[in-house]
Short mmCIF file of C-alpha atoms and ligand atoms in Angstrom, two decimals:
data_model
loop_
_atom_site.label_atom_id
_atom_site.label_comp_id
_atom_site.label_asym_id
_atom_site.label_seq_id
_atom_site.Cartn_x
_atom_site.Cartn_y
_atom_site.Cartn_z
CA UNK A 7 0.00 0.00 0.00
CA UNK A 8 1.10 3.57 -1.01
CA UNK A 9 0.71 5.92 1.44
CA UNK A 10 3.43 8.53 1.58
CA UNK A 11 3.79 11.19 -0.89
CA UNK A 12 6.51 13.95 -1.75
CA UNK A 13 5.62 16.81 -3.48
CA UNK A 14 8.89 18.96 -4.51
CA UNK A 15 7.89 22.62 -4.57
CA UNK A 16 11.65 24.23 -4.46
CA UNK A 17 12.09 25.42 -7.56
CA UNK A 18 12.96 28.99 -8.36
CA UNK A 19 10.03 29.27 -11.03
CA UNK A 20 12.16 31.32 -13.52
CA UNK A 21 9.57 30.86 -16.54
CA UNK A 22 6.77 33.01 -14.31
CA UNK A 23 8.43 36.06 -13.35
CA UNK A 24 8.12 38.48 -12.43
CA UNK A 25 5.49 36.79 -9.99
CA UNK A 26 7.86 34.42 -8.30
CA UNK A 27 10.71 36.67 -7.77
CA UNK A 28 8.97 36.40 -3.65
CA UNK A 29 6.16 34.37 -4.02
CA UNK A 30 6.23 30.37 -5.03
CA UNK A 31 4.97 29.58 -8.01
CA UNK A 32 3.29 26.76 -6.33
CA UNK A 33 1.09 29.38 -4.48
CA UNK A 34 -0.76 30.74 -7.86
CA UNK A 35 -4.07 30.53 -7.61
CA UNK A 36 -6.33 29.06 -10.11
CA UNK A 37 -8.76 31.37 -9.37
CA UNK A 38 -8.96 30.93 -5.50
CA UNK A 39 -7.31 27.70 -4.86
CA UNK A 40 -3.07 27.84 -4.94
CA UNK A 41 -1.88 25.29 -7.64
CA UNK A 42 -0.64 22.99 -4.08
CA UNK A 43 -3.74 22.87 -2.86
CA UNK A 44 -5.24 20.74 -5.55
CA UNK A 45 -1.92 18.72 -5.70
CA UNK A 46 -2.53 17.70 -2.20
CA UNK A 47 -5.98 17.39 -2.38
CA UNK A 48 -5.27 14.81 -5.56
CA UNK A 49 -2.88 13.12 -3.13
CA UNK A 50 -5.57 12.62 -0.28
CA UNK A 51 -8.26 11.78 -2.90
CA UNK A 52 -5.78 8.72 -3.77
CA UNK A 53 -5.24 7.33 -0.39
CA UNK A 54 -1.98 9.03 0.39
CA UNK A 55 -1.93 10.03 4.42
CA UNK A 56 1.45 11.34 5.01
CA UNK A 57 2.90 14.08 2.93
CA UNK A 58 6.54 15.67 2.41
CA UNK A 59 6.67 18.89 0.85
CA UNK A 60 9.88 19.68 -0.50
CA UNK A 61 10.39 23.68 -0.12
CA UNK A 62 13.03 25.89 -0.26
CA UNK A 63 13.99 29.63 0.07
CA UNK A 64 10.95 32.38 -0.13
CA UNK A 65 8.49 29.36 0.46
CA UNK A 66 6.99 30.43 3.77
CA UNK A 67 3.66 30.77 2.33
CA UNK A 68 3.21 27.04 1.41
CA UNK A 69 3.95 25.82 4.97
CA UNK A 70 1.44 28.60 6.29
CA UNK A 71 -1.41 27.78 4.12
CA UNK A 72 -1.38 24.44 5.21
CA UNK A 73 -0.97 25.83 8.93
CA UNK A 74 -3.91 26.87 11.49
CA UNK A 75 -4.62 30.35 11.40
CA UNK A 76 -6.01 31.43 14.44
CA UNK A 77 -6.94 34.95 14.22
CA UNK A 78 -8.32 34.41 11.06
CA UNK A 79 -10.42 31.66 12.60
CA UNK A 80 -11.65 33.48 15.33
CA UNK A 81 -12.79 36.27 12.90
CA UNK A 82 -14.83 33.94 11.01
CA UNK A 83 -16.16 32.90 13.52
CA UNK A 84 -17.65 35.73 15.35
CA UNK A 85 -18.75 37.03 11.74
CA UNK A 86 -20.44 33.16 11.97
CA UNK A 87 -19.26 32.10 8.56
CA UNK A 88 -19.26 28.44 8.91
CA UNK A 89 -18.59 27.61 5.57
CA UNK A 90 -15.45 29.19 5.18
CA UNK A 91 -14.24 28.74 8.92
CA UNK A 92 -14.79 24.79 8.35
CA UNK A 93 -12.71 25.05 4.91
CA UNK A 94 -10.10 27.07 6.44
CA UNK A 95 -9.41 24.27 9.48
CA UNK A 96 -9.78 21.30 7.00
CA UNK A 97 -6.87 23.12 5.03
CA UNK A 98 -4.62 22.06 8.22
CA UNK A 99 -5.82 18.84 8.64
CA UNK A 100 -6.11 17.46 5.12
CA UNK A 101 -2.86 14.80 6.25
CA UNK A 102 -0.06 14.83 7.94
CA UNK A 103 2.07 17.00 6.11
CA UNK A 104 6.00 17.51 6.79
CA UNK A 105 8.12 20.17 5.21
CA UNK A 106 11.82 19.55 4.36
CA UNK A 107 13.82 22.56 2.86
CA UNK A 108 16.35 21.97 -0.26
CA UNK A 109 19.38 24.14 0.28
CA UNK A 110 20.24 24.90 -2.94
CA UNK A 111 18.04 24.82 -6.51
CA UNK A 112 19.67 21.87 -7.83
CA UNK A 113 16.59 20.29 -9.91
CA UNK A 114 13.92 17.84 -9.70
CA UNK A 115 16.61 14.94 -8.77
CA UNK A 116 18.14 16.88 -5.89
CA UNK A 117 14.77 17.31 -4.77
CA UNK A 118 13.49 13.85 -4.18
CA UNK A 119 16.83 12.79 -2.58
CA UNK A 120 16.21 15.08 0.16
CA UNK A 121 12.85 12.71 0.99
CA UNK A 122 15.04 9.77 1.38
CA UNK A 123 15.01 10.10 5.14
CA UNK A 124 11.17 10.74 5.23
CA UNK A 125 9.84 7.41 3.03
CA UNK A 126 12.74 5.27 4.54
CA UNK A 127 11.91 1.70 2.93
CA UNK A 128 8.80 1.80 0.93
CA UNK A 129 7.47 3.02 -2.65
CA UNK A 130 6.25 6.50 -2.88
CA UNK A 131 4.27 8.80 -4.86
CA UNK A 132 5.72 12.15 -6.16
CA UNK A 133 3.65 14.69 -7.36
CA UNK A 134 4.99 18.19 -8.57
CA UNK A 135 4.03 21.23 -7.03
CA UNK A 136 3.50 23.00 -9.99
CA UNK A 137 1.17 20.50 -12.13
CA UNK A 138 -2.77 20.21 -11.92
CA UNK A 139 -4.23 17.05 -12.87
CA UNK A 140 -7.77 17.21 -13.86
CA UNK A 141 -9.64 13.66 -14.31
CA UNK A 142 -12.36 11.68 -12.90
CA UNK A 143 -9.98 9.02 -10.73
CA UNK A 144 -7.24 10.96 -9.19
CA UNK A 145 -3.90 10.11 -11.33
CA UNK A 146 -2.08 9.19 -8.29
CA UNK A 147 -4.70 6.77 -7.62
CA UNK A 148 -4.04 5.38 -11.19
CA UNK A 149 -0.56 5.01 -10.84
CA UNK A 150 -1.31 3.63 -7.83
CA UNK A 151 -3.59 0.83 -9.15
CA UNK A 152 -0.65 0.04 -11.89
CA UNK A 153 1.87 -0.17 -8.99
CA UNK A 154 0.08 -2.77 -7.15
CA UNK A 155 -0.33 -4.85 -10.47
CA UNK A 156 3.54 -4.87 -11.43
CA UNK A 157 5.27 -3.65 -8.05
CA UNK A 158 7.75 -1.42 -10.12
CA UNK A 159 8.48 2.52 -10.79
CA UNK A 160 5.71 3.84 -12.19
CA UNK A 161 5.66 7.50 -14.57
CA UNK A 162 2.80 9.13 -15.72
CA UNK A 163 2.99 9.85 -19.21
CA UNK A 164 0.76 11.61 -22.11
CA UNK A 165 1.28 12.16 -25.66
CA UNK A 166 2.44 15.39 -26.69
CA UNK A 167 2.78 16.64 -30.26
CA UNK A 168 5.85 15.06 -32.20
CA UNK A 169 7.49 18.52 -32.68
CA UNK A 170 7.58 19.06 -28.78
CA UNK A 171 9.33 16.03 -27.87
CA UNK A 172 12.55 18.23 -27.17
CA UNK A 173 10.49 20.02 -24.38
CA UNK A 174 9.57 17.34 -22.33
CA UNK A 175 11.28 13.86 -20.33
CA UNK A 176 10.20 11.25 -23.17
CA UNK A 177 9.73 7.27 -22.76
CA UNK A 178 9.97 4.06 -24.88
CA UNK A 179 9.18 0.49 -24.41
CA UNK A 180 6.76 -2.36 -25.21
CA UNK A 181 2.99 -2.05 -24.63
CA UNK A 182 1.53 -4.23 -22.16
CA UNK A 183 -1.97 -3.30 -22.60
CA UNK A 184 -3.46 0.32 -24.25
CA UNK A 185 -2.51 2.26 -21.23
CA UNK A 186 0.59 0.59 -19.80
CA UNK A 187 4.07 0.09 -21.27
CA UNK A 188 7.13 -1.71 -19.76
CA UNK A 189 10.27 0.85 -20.77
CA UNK A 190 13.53 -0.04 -21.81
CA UNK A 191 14.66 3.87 -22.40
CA UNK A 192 13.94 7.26 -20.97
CA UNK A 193 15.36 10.60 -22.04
CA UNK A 194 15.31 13.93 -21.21
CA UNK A 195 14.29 16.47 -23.85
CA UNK A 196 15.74 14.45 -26.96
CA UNK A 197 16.02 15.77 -30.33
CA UNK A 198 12.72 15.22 -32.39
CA UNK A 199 14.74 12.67 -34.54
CA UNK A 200 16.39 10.60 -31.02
CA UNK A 201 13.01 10.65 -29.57
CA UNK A 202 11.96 6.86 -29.17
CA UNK A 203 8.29 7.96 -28.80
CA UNK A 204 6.25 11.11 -28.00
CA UNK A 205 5.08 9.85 -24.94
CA UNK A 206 6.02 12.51 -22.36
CA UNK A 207 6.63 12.34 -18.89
CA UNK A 208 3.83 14.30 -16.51
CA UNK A 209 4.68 14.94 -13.33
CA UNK A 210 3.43 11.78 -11.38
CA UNK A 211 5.72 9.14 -10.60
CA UNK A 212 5.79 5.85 -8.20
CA UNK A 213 8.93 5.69 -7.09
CA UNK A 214 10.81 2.76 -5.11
CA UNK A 215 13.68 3.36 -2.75
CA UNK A 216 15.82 2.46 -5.41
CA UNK A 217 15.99 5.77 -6.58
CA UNK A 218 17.94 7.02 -3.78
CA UNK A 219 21.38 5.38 -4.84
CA UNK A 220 20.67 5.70 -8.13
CA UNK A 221 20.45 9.45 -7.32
CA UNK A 222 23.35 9.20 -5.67
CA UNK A 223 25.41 8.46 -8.37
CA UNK A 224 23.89 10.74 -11.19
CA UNK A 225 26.08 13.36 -12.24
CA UNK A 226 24.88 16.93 -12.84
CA UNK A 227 23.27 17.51 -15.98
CA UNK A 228 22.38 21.06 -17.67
CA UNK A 229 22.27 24.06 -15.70
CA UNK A 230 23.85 21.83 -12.57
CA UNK A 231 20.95 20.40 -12.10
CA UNK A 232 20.47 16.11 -10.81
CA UNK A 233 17.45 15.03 -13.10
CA UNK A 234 15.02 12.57 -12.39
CA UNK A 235 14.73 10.93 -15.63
CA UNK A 236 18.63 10.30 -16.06
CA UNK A 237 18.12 8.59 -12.20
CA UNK A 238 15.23 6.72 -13.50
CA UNK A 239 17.18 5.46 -16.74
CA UNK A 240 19.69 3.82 -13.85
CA UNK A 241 17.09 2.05 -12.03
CA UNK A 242 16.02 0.48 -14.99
CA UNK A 243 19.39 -1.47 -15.04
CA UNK A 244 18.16 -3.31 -11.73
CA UNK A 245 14.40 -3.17 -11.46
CA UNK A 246 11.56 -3.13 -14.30
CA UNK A 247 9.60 0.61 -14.73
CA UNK A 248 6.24 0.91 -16.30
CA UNK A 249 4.72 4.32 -17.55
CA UNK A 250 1.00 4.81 -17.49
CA UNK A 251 -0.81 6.62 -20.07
CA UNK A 252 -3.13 9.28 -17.75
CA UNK A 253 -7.19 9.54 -18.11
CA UNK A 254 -7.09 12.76 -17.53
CA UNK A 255 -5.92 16.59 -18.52
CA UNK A 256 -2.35 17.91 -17.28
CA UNK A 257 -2.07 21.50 -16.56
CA UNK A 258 1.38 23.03 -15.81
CA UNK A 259 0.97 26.44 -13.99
CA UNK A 260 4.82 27.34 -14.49
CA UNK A 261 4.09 28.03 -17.83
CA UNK A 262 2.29 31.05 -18.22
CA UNK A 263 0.05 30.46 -21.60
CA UNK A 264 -0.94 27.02 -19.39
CA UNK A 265 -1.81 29.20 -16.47
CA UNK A 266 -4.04 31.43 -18.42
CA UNK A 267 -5.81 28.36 -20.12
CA UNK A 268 -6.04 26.53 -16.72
CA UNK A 269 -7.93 29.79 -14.80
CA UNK A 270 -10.61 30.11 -18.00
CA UNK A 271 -11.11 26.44 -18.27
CA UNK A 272 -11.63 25.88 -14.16
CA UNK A 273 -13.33 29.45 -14.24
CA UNK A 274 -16.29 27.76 -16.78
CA UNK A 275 -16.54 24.43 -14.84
CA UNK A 276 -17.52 26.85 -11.42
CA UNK A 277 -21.51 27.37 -10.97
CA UNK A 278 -21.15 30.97 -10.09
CA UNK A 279 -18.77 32.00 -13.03
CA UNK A 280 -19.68 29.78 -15.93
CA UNK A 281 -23.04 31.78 -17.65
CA UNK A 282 -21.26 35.50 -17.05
CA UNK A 283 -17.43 34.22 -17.72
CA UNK A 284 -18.72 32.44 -21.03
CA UNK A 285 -20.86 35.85 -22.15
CA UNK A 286 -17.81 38.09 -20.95
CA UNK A 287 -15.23 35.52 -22.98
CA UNK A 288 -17.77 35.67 -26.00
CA UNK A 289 -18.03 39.38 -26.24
CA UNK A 290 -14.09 39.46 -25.68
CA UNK A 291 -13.41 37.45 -29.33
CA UNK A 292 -16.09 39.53 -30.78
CA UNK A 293 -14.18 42.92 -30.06
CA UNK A 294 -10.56 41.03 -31.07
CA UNK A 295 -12.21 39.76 -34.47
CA UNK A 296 -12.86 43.58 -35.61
P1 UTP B 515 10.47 22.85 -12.94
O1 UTP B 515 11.10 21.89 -13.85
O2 UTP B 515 9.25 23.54 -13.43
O3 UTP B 515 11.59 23.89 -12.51
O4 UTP B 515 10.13 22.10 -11.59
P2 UTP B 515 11.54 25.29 -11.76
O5 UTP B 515 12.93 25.65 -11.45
O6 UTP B 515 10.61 25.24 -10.56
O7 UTP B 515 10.84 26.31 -12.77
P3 UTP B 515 11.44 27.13 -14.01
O8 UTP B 515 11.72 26.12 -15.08
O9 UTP B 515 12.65 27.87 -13.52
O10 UTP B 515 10.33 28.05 -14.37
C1 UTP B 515 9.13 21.10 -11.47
C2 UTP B 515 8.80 20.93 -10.00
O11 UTP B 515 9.96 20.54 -9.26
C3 UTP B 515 10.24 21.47 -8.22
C4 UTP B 515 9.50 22.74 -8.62
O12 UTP B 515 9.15 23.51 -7.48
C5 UTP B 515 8.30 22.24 -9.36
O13 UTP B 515 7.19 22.00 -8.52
N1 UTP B 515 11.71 21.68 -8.12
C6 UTP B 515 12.45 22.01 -9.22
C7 UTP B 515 12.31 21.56 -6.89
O14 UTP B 515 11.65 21.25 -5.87
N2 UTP B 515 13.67 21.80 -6.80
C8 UTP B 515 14.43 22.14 -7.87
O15 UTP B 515 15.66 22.33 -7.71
C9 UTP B 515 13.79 22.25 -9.12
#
């Protein structure tokens, strides 16, 4: 059973400045709810009960949002708004969540080997800090349910457009059924003619403790940082890995144009916004056709 989760939310966000220059990306809200928020909420909706959040400098916020406030509880309260005094206290008790600081920005890799302490002997789920899944079952509750069919690493992927393979971490192997491949090669951003599919990686992973030597021993790639995938392609050497294709919609908020998509799209699936958000977005391509 899979029950610990790390969620690495340390990085300096350099594709959303000016915004994150003192405030983690991981705090931007799709319209009222930061981008962690429904990360952990996707963790808890798959069974996960203990929770590591990797953080870093300037991320104060994200441990404090996940804190009790008290004055701010006591204030909804004598204004008697239950509805947001209950939300606000189920905030701090959504699981038992633990914060670990990385000391220095050195990449996604880095970043999970500081959680090595935390999930000691046992497969874990990571989930980024920056990526909103959107789908009916919870995609850490998918990987999950592929986990405890082939007990190995398991990486959420998605199919991307064949010209953007150099963007993303992409996989190849042999299909084991329509959504689940065994690998035998993972690499980060290839070139479009060294890609061996354009399955891309998307931010959910299994992992099993394996990955913590196998971090150990991966050298520093571009811009100094220790990447996951280059990890991953050493504990394929030992141990089988699987990637699952996601039911579901990824949305990564670090990217600007996907943050903007992300707030309309959630914006037209809320009761109070859809009818006037639709009519306002309607009138809006109506001026910008003239
Ligand atoms: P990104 O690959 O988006 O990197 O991280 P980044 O540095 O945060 O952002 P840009 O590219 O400069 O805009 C994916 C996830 O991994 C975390 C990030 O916080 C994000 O949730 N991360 C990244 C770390 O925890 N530590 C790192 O050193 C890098």
């Amino acid at each position: 059973m899979i029950k610990k989760a790390v969620i690495p939310a340390a990085g300096l966000g350099t594709r959303f400045l000016p915004a994150t220059k003192a405030m983690p990306k991981e705090m931007l809200p799709i319209i009222d709810t930061p981008t962690i928020q429904y990360v952990v909420q996707e963790a808890v909706d798959s069974g996960i009960e203990d929770i590591l959040i990797i953080t870093g400098k300037g991320k104060r916020s994200i441990e404090d949002h996940f804190d009790r406030n008290f004055e701010l509880e006591a204030r909804l309260e004598e204004k008697e708004d239950a509805i947001w005094l209950n939300e606000i206290r189920r905030l701090s008790d959504m699981a038992n969540i633990h914060f670990v600081r990385q000391k220095e920005q050195n990449g996604l890799g880095d970043a999970i080997c500081y959680a090595r302490h935390h999930v000691g002997n046992e497969p874990f789920a990571v989930l980024l800090g920056d990526t909103i899944m959107d789908s009916v079952i919870p995609v850490t509750q998918q990987l999950i349910d592929t986990y405890e069919q082939y007990r190995g690493t398991v990486i959420a992927v998605e199919e991307v457009p064949a010209d953007k393979v150099n963007r993303y971490g992409i996989v190849g192997g042999k299909a084991l059924s329509d959504s689940i491949l065994e690998l035998n090669t993972l690499i980060e951003k290839p070139s479009i003619d060294k890609a061996p599919s354009n399955l891309a990686i998307a931010g959910r992973y299994i992992l099993t403790p394996e990955i913590f030597p196998a971090l150990a021993q991966t050298p520093k790639g571009k811009n100094g940082e220790v990447q996951l995938t280059d990890a991953m392609l050493l504990v394929l050497k030992r141990e089988a890995l699987f990637a699952h294709r996601i039911e579901g919609k990824r949305h990564d908020i670090g990217n600007k144009l996907d943050f903007l998509k992300t707030t309309v799209e959630f914006a037209l699936k809320r009761k109070e916004f859809a009818g006037p958000f639709l009519k306002f977005l309607e009138e809006m391509i109506e001026e910008h056709k003239k």
